[in-house]
CSV table of C-alpha atoms in Angstrom, one decimal:
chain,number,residue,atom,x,y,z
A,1,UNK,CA,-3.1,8.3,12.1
A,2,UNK,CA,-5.8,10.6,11.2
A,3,UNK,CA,-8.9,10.9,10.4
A,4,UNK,CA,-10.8,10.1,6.9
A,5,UNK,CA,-11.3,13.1,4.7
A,6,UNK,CA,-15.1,14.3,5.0
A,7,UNK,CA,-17.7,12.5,3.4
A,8,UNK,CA,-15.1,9.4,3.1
A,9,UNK,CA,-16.4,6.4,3.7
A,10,UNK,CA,-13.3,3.6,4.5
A,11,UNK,CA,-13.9,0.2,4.1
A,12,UNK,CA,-17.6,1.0,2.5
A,13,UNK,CA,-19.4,2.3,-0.5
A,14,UNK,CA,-17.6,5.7,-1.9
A,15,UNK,CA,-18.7,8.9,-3.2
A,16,UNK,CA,-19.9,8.6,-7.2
A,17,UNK,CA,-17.0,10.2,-9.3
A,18,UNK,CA,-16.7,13.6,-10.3
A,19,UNK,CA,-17.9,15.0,-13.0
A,20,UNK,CA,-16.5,15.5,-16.4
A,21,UNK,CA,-12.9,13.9,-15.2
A,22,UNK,CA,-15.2,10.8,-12.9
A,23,UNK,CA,-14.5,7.7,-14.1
A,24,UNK,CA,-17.8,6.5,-14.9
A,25,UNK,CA,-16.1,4.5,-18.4
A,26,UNK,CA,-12.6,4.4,-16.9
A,27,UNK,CA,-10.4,3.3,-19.3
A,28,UNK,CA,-12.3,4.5,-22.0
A,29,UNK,CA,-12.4,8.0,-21.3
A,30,UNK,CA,-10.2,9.8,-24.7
A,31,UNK,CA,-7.2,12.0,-23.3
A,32,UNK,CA,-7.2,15.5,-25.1
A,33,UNK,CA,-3.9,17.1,-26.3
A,34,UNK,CA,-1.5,18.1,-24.0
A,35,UNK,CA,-1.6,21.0,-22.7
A,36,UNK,CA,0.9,23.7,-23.4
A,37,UNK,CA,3.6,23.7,-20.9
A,38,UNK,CA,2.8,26.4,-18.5
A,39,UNK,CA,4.7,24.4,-15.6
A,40,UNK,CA,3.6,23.2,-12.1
A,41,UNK,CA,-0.1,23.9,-10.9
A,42,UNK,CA,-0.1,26.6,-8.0
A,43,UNK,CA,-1.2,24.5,-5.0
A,44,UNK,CA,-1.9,25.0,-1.9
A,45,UNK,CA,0.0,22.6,1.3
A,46,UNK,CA,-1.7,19.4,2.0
A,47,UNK,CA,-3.8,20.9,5.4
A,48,UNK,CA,-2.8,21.9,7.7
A,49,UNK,CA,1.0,21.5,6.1
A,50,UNK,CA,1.4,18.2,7.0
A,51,UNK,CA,5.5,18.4,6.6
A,52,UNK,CA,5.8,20.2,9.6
A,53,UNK,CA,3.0,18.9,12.2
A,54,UNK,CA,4.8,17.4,14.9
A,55,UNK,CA,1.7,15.8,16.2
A,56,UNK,CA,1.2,14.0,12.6
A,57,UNK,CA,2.9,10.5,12.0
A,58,UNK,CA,6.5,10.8,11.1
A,59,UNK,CA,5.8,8.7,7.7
A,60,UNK,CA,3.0,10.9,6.6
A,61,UNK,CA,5.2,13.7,7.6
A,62,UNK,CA,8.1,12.0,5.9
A,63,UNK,CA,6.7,11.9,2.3
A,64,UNK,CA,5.0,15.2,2.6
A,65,UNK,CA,8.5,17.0,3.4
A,66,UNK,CA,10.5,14.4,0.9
A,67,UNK,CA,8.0,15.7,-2.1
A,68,UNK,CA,8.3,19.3,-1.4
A,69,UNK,CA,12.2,18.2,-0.8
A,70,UNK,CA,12.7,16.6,-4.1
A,71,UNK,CA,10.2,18.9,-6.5
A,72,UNK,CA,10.6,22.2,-4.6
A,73,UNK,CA,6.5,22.3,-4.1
A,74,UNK,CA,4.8,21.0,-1.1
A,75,UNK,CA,2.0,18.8,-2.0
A,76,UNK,CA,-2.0,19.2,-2.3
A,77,UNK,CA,-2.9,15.9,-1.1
A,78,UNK,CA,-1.3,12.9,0.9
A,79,UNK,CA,-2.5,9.5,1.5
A,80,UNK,CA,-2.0,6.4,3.0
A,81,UNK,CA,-3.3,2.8,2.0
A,82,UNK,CA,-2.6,-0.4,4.5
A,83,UNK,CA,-0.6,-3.5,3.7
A,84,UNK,CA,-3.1,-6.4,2.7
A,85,UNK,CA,-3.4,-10.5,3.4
A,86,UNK,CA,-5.0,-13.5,2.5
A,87,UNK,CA,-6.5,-14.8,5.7
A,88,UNK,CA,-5.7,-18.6,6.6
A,89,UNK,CA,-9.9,-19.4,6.1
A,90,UNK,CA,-9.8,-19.2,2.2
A,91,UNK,CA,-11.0,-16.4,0.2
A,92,UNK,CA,-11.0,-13.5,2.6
A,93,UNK,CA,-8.6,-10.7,3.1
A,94,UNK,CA,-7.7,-7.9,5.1
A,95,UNK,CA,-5.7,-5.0,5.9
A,96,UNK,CA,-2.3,-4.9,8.3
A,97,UNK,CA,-2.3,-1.6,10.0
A,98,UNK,CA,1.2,-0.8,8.4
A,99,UNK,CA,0.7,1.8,5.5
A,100,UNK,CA,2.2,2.8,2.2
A,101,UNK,CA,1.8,7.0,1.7
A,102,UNK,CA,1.7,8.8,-1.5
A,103,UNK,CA,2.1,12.2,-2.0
A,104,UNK,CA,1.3,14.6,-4.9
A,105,UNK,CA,1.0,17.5,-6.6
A,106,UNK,CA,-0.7,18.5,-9.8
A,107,UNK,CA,1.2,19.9,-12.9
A,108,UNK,CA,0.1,21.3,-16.1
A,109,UNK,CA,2.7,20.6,-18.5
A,110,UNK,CA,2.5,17.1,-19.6
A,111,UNK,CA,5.4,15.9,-17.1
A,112,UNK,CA,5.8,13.4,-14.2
A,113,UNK,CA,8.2,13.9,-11.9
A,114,UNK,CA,8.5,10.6,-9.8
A,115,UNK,CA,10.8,10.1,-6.3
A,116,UNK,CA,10.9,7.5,-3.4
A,117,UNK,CA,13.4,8.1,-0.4
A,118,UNK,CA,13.4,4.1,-0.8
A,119,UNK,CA,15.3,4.8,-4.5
A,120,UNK,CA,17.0,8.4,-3.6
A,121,UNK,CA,19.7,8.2,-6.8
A,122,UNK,CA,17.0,7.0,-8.9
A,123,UNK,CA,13.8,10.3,-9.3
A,124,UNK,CA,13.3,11.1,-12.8
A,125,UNK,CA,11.1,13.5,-15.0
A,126,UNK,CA,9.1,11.9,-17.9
A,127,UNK,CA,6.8,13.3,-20.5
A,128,UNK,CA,3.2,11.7,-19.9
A,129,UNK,CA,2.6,9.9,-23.1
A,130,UNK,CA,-0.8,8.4,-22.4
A,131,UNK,CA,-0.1,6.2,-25.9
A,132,UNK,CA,2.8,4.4,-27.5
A,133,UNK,CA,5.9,2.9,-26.4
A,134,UNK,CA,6.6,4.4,-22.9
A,135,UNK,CA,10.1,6.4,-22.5
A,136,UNK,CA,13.0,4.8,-20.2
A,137,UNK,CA,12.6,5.0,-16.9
A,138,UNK,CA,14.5,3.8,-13.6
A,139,UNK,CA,13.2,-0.3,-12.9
A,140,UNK,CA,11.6,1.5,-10.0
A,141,UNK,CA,9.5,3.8,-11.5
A,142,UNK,CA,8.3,1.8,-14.8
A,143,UNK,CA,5.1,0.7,-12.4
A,144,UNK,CA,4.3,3.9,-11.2
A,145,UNK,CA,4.6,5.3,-14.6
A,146,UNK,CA,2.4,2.9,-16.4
A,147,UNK,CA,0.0,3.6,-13.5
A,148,UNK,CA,0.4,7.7,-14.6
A,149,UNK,CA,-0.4,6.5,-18.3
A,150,UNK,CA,-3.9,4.6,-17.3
A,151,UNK,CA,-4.4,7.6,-15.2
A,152,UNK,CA,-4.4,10.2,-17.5
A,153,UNK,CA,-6.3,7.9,-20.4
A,154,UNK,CA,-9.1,8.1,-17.5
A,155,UNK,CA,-9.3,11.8,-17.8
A,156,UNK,CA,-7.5,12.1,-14.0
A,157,UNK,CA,-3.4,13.9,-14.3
A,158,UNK,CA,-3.5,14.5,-18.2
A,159,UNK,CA,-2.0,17.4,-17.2
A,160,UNK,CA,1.3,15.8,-15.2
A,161,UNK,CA,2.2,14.7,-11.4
A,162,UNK,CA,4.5,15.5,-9.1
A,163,UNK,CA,4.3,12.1,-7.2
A,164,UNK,CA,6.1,10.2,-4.2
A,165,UNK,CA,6.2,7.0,-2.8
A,166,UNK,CA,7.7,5.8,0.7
A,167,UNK,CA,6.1,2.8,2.2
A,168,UNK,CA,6.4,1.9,6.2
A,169,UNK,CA,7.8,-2.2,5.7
A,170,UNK,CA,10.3,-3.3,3.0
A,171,UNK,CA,9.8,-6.7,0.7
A,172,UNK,CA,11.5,-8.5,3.0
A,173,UNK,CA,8.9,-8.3,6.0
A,174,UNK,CA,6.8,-10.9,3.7
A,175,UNK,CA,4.0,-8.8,2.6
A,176,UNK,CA,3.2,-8.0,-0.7
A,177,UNK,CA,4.1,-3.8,-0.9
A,178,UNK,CA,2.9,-3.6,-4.8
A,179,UNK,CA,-0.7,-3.6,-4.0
A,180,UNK,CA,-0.7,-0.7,-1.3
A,181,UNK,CA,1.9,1.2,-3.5
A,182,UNK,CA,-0.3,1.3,-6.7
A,183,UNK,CA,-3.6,1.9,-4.4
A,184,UNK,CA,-1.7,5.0,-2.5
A,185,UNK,CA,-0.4,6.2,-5.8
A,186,UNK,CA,-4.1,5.9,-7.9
A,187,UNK,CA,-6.1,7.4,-4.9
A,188,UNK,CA,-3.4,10.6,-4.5
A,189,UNK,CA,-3.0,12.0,-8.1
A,190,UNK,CA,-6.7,11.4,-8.6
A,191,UNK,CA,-7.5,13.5,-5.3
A,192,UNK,CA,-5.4,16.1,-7.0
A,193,UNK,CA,-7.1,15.9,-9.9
A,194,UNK,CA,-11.1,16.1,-8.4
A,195,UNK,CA,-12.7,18.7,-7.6
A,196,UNK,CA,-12.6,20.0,-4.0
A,197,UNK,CA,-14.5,18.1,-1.9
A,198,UNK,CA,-15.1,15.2,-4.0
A,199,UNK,CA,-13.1,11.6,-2.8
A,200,UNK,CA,-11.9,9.4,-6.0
A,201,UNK,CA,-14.1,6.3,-6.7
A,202,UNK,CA,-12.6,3.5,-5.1
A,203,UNK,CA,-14.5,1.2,-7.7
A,204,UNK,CA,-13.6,2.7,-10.1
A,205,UNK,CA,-9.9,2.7,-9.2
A,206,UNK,CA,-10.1,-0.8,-8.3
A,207,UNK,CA,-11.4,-1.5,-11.9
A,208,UNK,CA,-8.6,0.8,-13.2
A,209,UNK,CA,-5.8,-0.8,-11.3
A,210,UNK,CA,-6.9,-4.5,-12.3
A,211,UNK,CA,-7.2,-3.2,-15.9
A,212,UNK,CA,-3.4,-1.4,-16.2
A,213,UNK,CA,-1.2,-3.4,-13.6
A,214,UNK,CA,-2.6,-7.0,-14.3
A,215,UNK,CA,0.1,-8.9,-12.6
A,216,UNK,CA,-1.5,-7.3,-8.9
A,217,UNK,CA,-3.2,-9.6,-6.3
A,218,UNK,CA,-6.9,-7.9,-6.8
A,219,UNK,CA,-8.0,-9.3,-3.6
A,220,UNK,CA,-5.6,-7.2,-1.6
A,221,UNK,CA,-6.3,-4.2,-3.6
A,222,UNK,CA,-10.1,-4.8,-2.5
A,223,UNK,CA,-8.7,-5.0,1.3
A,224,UNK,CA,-6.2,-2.0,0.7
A,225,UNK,CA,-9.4,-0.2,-0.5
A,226,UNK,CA,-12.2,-1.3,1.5
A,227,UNK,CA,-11.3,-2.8,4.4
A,228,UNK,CA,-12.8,-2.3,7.6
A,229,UNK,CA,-11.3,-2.2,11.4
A,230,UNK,CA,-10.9,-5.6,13.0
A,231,UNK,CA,-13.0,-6.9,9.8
A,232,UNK,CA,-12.0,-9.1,6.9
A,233,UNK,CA,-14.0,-9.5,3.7
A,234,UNK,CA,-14.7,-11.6,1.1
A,235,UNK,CA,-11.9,-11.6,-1.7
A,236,UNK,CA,-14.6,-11.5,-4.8
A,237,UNK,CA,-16.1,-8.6,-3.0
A,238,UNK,CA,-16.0,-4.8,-3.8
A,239,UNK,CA,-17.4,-2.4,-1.4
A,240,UNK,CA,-20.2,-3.6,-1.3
A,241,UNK,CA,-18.9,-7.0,-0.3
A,242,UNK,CA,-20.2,-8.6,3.0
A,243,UNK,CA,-17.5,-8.0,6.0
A,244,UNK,CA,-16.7,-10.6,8.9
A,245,UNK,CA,-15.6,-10.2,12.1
A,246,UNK,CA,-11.7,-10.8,12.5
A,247,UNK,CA,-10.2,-9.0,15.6
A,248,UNK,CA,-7.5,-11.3,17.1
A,249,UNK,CA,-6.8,-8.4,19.5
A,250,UNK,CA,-10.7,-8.9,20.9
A,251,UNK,CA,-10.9,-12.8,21.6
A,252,UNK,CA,-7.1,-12.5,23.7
A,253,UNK,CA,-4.9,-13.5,20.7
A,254,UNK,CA,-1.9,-11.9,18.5
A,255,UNK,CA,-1.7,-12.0,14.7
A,256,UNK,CA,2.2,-11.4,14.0
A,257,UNK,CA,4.4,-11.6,10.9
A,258,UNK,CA,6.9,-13.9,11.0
A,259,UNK,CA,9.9,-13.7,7.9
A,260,UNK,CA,13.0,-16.1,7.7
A,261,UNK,CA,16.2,-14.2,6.9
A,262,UNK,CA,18.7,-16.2,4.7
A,263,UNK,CA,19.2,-17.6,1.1
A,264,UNK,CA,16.3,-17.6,-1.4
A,265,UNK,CA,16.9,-21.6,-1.1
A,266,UNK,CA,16.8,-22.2,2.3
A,267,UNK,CA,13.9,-19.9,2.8
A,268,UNK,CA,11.0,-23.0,2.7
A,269,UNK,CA,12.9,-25.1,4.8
A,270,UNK,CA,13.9,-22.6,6.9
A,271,UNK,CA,9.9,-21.6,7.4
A,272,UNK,CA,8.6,-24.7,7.6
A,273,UNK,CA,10.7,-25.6,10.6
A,274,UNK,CA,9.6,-21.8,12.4
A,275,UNK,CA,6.5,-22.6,12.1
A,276,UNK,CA,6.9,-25.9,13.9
A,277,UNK,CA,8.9,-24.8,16.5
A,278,UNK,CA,5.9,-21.7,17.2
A,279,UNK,CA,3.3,-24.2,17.2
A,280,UNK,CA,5.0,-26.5,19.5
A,281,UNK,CA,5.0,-23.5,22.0
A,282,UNK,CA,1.7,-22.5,21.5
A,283,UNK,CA,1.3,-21.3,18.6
A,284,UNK,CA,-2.4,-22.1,16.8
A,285,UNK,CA,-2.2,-21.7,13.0
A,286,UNK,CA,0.1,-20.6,10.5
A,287,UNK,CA,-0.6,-19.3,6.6
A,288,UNK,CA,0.9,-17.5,4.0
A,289,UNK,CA,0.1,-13.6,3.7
A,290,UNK,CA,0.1,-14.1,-0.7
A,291,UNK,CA,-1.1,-16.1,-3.3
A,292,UNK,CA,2.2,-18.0,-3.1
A,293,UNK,CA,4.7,-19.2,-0.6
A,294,UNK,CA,7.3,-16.7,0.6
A,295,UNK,CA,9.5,-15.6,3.1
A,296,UNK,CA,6.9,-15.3,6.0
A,297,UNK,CA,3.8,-16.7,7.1
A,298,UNK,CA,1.1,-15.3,9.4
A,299,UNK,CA,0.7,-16.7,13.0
A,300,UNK,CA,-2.5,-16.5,15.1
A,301,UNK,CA,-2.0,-17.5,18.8
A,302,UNK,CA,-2.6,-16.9,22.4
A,303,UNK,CA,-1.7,-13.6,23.5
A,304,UNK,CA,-0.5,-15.0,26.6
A,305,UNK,CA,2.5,-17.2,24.4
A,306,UNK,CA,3.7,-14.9,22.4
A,307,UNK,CA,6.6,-14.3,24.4
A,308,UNK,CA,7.0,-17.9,24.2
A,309,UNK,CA,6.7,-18.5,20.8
A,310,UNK,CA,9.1,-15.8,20.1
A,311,UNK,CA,11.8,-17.3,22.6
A,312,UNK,CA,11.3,-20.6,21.1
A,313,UNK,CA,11.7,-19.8,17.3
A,314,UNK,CA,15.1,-17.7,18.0
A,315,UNK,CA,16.3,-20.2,20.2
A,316,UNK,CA,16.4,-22.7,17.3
A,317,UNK,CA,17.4,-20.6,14.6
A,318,UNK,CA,20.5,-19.1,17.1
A,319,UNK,CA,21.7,-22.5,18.2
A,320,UNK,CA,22.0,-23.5,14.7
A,321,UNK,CA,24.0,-20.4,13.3
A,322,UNK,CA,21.0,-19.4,11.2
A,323,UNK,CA,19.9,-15.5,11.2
A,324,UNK,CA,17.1,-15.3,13.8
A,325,UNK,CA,13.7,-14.7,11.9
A,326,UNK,CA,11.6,-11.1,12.0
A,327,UNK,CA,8.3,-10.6,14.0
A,328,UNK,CA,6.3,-7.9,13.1
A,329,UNK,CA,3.1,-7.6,15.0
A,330,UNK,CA,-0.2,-7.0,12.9
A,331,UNK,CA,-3.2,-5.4,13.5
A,332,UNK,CA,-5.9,-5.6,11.5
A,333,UNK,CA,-6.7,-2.2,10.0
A,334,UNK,CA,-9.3,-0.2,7.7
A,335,UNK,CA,-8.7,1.0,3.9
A,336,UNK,CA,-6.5,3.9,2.7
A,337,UNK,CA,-7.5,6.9,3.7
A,338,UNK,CA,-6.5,10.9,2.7
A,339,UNK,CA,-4.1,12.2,5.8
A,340,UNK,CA,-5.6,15.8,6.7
């Protein structure tokens, strides 16, 4: 992955927010009239045209190409924001090193044009109505939308947005893929809606996000935002908030992901007896990534057992005729970040 954008500051206090469009009363800033349809803002390629950079990572690639694929413009900024867990020690969170990346474009005619390779029958253009009842929309796109409406009320993307949305794990890895989504979404159409040089306010968008999408963990948007490298922090804490040290990777251990496979039913039986069958091979601890049980849990252990732990778990699960469980390795990442 790349770099932060200059004068970005993951994981810590951002820049204030731009001035008029900064969202120093978001949520209360009044959304003029919109404009008169004039069509698509010209823009120039996200630098240096990250669609075709074979040395950039294929996702990032990916959603650059799949915008300029499915709205025939390439887009002016792209960004990627990290998966997100509650650590096993309560009330601290942290960021998984595998990313959600949003893409955009700005527009000028009051329209959203939404896509996600993950929905390809399902992109659709909407008028931006930053009031009233919304107008139908794909299931997919009905978050993303009323993200685009809370948006524009805050004076960023009155205009329109050419937006799209591929994330790198799917709901059934365990982790919660809202949370990234909304804070890769937020941070890319208001990029392409401040002024050169300028990153969004991460507060701000933290404030926004809790505000319009209530039904979001707001601990994991703090770690999608603020996070730090091989750090967790507090999950009451903005950017300011107080980090801690949490590198498994530095003290000879592994964090991995591990998610059952099966019927909805059987999935707590089905976890509860993984996670006794890692820790009777070595395994040290076990939590869930969420708020609420799931399909996965996260498991810290020696480095050295992880094969074991591994064999053990699909041994189990095989020899009974049960799908063998996923393990996704984890490393503990910084906060979303614009891809240069």
């Amino acid at each position: 992955m790349t770099g932060a954008r200059a004068g970005a500051a993951p994981g810590g206090s951002a820049p204030a927010g731009p001035a008029p469009l900064g969202p120093a009363a978001i949520g209360v800033v009044p959304v003029g009239p919109v404009p008169v349809p004039v069509g698509p803002v010209p823009v120039a390629p996200a630098p240096p045209d990250l669609a075709r950079r074979a040395t950039a990572d294929p996702l990032f690639r990916l959603v650059a190409y799949a915008l300029e694929a499915a709205h025939g413009r390439p887009p002016a900024a792209v960004w990627s924001a990290p998966h997100a867990f509650h650590l096993g020690s309560p009330g601290l969170v942290a960021a998984a090193g595998w990313p959600v990346a949003a893409a955009a474009a700005p527009r000028a005619d009051g329209l959203v044009r939404l896509s996600s390779l993950g929905h390809p029958a399902d992109s659709c253009d909407l008028p931006l109505a930053p009031d009233g009842p919304p107008p139908a929309a794909p299931a997919w796109a009905v978050r993303p939308y009323a993200l685009l409406r809370a948006l524009a009320r805050a004076g960023y993307g009155g205009g329109g947005t050419d937006l799209h949305v591929q994330g790198s794990l799917t709901e059934a890895a365990g982790l919660a893929t809202a949370e990234p989504a909304d804070c890769a979404m937020a941070l890319a159409v208001a990029d392409v809606h401040t002024p050169a040089g300028t990153e969004p306010d991460r507060g701000a968008l933290a404030r926004l996000l809790a505000r319009a999408l209530p039904d979001g963990d707001d601990a994991l948007r703090r770690a999608v935002l603020f996070a730090r490298p091989g750090q967790a922090l507090p999950a009451d804490a903005g950017e300011e908030g107080r980090h801690v040290d949490f590198d498994p990777a530095a003290s000879g251990r592994r964090l991995v992901l591990l998610a059952v496979r099966g019927e909805p039913a059987d999935r707590a039986a089905e976890l509860a007896r993984a996670v006794a069958r890692a820790r009777r091979a070595g395994a040290l601890s076990a939590w869930t990534p969420g708020r609420r049980p799931g399909r996965s849990v996260l498991v810290l252990l020696p480095a050295s057992r992880l094969t074991a732990v591994r064999a053990a778990v699909a041994e189990d699960f095989r020899g009974r005729g049960r799908p063998v469980p996923r393990f996704l390795n984890i490393a503990v990442a910084g906060a979303a970040r614009r891809e240069e």
